[in-house]
CSV table of C-alpha atoms in Angstrom, one decimal:
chain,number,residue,atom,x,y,z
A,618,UNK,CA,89.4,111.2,122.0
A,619,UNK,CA,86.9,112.7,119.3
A,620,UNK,CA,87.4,115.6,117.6
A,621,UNK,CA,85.0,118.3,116.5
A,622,UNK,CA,85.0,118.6,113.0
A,623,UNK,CA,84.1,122.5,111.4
A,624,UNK,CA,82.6,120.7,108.2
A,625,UNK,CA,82.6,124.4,106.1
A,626,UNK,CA,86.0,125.1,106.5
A,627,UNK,CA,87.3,121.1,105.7
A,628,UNK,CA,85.2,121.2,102.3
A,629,UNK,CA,87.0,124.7,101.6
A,630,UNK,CA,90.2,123.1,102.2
A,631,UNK,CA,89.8,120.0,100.1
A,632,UNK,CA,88.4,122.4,97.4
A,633,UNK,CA,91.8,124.5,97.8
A,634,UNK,CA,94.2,121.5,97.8
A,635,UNK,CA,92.1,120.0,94.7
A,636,UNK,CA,92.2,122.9,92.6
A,637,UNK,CA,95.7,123.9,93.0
A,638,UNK,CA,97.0,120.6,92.5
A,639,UNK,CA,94.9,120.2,89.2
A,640,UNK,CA,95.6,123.8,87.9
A,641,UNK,CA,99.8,122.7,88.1
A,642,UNK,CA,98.8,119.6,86.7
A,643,UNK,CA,96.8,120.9,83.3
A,644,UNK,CA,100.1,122.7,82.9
A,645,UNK,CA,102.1,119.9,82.9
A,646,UNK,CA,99.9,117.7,80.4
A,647,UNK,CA,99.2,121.1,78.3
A,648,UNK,CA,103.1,121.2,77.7
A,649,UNK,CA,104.1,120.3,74.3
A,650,UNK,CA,107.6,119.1,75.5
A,651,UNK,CA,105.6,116.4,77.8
A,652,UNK,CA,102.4,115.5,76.4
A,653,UNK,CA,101.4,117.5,74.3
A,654,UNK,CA,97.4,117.7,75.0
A,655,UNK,CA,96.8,121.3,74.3
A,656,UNK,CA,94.3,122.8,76.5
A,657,UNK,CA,94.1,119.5,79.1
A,658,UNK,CA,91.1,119.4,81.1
A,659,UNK,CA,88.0,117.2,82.4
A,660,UNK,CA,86.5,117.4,79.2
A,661,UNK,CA,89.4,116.7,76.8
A,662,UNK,CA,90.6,113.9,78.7
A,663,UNK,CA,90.0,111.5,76.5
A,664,UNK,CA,89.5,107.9,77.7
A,665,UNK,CA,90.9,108.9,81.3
A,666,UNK,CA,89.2,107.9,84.7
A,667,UNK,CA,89.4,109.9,88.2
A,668,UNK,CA,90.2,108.6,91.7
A,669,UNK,CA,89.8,111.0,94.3
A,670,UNK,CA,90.6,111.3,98.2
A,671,UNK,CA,87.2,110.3,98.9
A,672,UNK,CA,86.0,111.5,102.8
A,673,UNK,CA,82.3,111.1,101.1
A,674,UNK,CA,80.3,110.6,97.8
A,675,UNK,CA,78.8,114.0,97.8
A,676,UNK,CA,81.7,116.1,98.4
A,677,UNK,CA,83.5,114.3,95.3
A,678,UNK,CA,80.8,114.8,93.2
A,679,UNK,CA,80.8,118.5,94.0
A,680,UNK,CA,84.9,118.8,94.1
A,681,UNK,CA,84.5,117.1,90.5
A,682,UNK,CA,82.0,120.2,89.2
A,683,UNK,CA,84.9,122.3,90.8
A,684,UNK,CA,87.2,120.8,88.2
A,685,UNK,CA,85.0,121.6,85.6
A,686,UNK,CA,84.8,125.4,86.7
A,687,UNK,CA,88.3,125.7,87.1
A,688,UNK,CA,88.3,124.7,82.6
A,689,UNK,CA,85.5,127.0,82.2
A,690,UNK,CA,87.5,130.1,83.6
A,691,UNK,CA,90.8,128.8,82.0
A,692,UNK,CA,89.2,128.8,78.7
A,693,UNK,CA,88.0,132.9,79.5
A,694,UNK,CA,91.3,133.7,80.8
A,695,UNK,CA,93.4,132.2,77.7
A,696,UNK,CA,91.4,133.3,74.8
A,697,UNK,CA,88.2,136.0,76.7
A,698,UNK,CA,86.6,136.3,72.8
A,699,UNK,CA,86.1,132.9,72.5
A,700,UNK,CA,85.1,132.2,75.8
A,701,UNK,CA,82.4,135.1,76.0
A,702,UNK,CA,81.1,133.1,73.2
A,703,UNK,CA,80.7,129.3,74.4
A,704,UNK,CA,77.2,128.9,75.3
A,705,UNK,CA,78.3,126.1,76.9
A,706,UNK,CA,79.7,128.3,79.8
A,707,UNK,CA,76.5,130.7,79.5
A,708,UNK,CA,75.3,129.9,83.1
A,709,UNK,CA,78.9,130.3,84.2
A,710,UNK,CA,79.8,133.8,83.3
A,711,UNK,CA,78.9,135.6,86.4
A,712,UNK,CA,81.3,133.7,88.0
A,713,UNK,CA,84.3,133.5,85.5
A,714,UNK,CA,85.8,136.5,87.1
A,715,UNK,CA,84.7,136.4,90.3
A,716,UNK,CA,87.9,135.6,93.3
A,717,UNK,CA,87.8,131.8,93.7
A,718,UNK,CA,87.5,131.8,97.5
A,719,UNK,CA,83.8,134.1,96.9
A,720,UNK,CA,82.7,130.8,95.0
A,721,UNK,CA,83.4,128.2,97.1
A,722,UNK,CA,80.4,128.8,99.4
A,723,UNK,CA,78.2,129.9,96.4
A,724,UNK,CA,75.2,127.4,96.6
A,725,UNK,CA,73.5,128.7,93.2
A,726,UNK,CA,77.0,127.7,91.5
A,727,UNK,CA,77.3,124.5,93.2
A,728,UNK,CA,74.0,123.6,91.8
A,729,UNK,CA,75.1,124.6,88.1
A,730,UNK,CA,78.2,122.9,88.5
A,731,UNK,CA,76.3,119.6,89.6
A,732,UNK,CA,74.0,119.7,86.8
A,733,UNK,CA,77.0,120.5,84.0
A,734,UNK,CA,78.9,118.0,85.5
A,735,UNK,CA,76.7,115.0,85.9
A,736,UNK,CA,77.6,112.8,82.7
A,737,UNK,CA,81.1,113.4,83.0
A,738,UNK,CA,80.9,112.5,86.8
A,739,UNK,CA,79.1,108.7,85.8
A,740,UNK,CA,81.7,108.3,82.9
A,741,UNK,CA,84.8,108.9,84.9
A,742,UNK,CA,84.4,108.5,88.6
A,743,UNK,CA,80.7,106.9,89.2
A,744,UNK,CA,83.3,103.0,89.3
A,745,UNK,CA,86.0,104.1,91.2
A,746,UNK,CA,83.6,105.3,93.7
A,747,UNK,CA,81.2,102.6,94.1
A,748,UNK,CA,83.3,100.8,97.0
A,749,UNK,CA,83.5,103.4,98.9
A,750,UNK,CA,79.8,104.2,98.8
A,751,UNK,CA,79.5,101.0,100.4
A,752,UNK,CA,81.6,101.2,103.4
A,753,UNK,CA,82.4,105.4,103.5
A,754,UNK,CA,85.7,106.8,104.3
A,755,UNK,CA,88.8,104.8,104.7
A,756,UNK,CA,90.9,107.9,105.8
A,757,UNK,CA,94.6,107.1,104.3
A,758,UNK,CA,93.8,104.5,101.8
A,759,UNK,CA,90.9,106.3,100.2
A,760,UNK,CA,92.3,106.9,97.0
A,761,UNK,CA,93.8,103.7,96.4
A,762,UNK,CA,90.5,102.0,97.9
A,763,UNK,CA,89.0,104.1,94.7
A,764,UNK,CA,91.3,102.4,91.8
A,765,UNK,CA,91.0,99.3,93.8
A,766,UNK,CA,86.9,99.5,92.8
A,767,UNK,CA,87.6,100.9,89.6
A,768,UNK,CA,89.8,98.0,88.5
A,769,UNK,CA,87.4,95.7,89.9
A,770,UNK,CA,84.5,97.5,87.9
A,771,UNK,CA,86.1,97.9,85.1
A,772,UNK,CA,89.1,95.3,84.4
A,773,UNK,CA,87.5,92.4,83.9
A,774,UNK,CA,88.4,89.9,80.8
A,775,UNK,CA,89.4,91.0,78.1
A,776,UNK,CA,86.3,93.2,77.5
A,777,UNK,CA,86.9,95.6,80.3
A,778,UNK,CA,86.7,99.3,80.0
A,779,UNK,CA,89.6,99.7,81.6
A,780,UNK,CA,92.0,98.3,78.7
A,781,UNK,CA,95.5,99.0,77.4
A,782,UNK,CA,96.0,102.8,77.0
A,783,UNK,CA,93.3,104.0,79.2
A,784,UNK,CA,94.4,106.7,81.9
A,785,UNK,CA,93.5,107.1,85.6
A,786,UNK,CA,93.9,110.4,87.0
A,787,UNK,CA,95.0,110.1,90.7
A,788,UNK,CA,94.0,113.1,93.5
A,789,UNK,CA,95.5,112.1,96.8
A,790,UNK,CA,94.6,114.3,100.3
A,791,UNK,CA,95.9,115.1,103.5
A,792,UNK,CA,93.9,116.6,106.3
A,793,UNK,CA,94.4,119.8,104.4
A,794,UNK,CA,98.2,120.1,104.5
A,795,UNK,CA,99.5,117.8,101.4
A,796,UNK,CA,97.9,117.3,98.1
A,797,UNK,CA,99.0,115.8,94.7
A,798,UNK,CA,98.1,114.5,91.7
A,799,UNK,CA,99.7,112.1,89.0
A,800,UNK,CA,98.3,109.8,86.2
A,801,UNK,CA,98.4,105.9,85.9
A,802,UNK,CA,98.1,104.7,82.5
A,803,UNK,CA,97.5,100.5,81.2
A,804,UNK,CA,100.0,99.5,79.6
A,805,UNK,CA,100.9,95.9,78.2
A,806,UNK,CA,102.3,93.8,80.5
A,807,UNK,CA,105.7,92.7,78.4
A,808,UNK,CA,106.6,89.1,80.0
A,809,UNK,CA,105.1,86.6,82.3
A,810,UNK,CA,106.3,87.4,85.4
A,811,UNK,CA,104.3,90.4,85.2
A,812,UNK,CA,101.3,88.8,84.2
A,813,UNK,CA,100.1,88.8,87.4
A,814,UNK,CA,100.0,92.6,87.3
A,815,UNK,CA,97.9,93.1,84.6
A,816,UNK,CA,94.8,95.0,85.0
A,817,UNK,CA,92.7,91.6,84.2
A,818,UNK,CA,94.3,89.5,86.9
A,819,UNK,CA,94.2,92.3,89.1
A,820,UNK,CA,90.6,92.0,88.9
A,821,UNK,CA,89.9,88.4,89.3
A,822,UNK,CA,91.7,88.6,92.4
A,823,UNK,CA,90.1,92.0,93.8
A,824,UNK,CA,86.6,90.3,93.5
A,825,UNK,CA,85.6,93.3,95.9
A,826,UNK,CA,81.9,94.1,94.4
A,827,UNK,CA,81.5,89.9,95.4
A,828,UNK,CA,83.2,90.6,98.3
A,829,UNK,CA,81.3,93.8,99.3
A,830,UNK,CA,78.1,92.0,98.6
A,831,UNK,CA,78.7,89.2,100.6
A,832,UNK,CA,79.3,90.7,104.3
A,833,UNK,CA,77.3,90.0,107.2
A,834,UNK,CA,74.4,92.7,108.0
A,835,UNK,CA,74.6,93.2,111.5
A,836,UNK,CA,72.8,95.4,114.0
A,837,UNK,CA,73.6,98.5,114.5
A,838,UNK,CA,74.4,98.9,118.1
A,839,UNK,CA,77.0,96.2,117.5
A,840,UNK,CA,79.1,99.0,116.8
A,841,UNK,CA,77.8,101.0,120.2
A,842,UNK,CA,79.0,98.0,122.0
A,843,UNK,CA,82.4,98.0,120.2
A,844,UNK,CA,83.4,101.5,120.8
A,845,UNK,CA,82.3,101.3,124.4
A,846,UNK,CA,84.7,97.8,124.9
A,847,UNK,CA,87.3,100.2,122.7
A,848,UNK,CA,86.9,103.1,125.0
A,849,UNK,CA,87.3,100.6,128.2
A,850,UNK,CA,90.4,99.9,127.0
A,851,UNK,CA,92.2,103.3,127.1
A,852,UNK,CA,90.9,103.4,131.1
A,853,UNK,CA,92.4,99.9,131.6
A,854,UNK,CA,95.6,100.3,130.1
A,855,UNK,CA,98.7,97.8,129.0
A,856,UNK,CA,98.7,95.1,128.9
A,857,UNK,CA,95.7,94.2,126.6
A,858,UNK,CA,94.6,91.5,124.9
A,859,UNK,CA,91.3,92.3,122.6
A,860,UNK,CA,88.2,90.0,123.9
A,861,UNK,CA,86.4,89.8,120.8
A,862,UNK,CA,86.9,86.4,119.2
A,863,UNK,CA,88.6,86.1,115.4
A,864,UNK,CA,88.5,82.1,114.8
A,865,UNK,CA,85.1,82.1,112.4
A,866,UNK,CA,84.9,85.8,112.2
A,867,UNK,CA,87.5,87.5,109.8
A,868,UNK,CA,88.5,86.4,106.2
A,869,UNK,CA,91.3,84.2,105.1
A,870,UNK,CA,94.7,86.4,105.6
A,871,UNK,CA,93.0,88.9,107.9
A,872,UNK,CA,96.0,90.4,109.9
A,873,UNK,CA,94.2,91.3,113.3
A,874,UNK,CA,96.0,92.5,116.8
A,875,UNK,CA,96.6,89.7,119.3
A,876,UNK,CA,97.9,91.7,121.9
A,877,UNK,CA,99.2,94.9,123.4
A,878,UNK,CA,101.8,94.0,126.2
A,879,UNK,CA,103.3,96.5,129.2
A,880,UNK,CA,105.4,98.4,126.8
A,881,UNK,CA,102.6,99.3,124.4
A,882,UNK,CA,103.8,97.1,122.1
A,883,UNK,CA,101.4,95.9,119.4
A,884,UNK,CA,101.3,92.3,118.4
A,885,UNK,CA,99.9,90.8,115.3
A,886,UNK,CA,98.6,88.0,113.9
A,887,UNK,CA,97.4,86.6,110.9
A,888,UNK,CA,94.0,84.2,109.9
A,889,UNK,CA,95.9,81.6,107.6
A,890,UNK,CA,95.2,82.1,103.9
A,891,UNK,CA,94.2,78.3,103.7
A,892,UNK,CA,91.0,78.9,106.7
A,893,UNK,CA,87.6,78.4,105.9
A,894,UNK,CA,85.7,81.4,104.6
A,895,UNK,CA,83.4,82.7,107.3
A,896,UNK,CA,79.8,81.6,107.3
A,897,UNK,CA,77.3,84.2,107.4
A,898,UNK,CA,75.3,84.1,110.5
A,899,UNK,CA,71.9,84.9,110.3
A,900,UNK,CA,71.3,89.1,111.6
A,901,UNK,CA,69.8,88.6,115.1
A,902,UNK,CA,73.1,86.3,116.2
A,903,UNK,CA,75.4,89.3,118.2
A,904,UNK,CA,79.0,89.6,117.1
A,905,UNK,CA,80.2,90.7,120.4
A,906,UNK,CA,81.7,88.3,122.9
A,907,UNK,CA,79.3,87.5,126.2
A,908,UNK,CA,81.9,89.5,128.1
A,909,UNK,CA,80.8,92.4,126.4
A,910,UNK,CA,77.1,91.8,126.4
A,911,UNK,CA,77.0,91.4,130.3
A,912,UNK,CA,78.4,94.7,130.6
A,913,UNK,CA,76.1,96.2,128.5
């Protein structure tokens, strides 16, 4: 049911998919007849945020130093004079003309790329990030898990960061097949009905730092005894109906699965929106069902 994952080559894919994605995309914002930002990149993207596929912390932080790279050798490929020049890109020269696929294993460049990149990385992605720090890879809604946290960082009142004009570049993944990129940007919302919209009331409702902070810490072979009860339940087929109890367990609105009957046929169900929020137990209180427990 697992699959083995070759680590090297998906990092090499994401890196391809990233970089050819924001190479077409530089040209589109570098276009005079669309927006005019002469020579767009990391650096010159003025009061823009990133959002990134995010599979793990580390490999965005190093994808983002990628981004970096790929404006260092654009600058030495349009203008070479100039480039040669830039002490900024000093460290980078014996790699400006190198083929991009010798580079991506490079671990001397990685660590110049990490180091160049650093402030840019805090300024523009350390927010939309932080979420997913917390609770790692959420697979197809990764990217939008990302501007979910950066809202919630950054929106707040009418002092947030993330105001009216600000940009949010947008790098969305797939398994190494599909890539793409696009921008958001704030804009004032223009009547009441789309109040609710704006970036401010988008944030109140997220409350997902709160949120984050306030989940149960259980112990870590709870989640042993989950994929075991999981695994039992591909050998013992449909019909199924899950044995781990909801009522005083998941959130108001939680959708969870009540069933699977004969057909395969998945059922939902929904906690009300009006149910008590969960108390927190206390850590040594097991979340599995006694079912479960006997078994194991």
């Amino acid at each position: 049911e697992t699959p083995v994952v070759d680590g090297g080559l998906s990092q090499v894919c994401y890196y391809q998919a990233l970089e050819d994605v924001y190479t077409r995309f530089c040209d589109v914002m570098s276009s005079g007849d669309v927006f005019g930002l002469k020579d767009y990149g990391v650096d010159t993207a003025k009061d823009t945020y990133f959002c990134f596929h995010a599979p793990y912390n580390k490999l965005v932080q190093k994808s983002f130093g990628r981004l970096c790279f790929l404006d260092a050798r654009r600058r030495f490929h349009c203008n070479s004079t100039t480039a040669a020049d830039n002490e900024e890109d000093d460290e980078l020269k014996p790699y400006l003309t190198k083929p991009l696929e010798e580079t991506y294993t490079d671990k001397t460049l990685e660590k110049i790329l990490k180091n160049k990149s650093s402030t840019m990385f805090h300024e523009k992605m350390k927010d939309a990030n932080y979420a997913g720090q917390w609770i790692g890879n959420t697979y197809t809604g990764s990217v939008f898990f990302g501007l979910a946290s950066l809202i919630d960082r950054l929106g707040g009142g009418d002092g947030g960061d993330l105001s009216v004009g600000k940009s949010i570049v947008m790098f969305s993944y797939g398994s190494g097949a599909l890539a793409s990129m696009y921008r958001l940007q704030v804009r004032e919302t223009t009547t009441s009905k789309h109040a609710k919209f704006s970036i401010p009331k988008m944030s109140s409702t997220l409350q997902l730092t709160q949120r984050l902070e306030s989940r149960q810490k259980v112990a870590a072979n709870e989640l042993d005894l989950a994929l075991n009860t999981r695994a039992e339940m591909h050998h013992v087929g449909a019909p199924y109906t899950p044995v781990y109890p909801t009522e005083g367990r998941l959130l108001p609105g939680t959708y969870y699965l009540k069933e699977i009957d004969g057909q395969w046929r998945r059922f939902y169900e929904r906690i009300s929106v009006d149910a008590d929020v969960p108390v927190v137990k206390e850590e040594d209180v097991p979340l599995a069902p006694l079912s479960v427990l006997e078994k194991n």
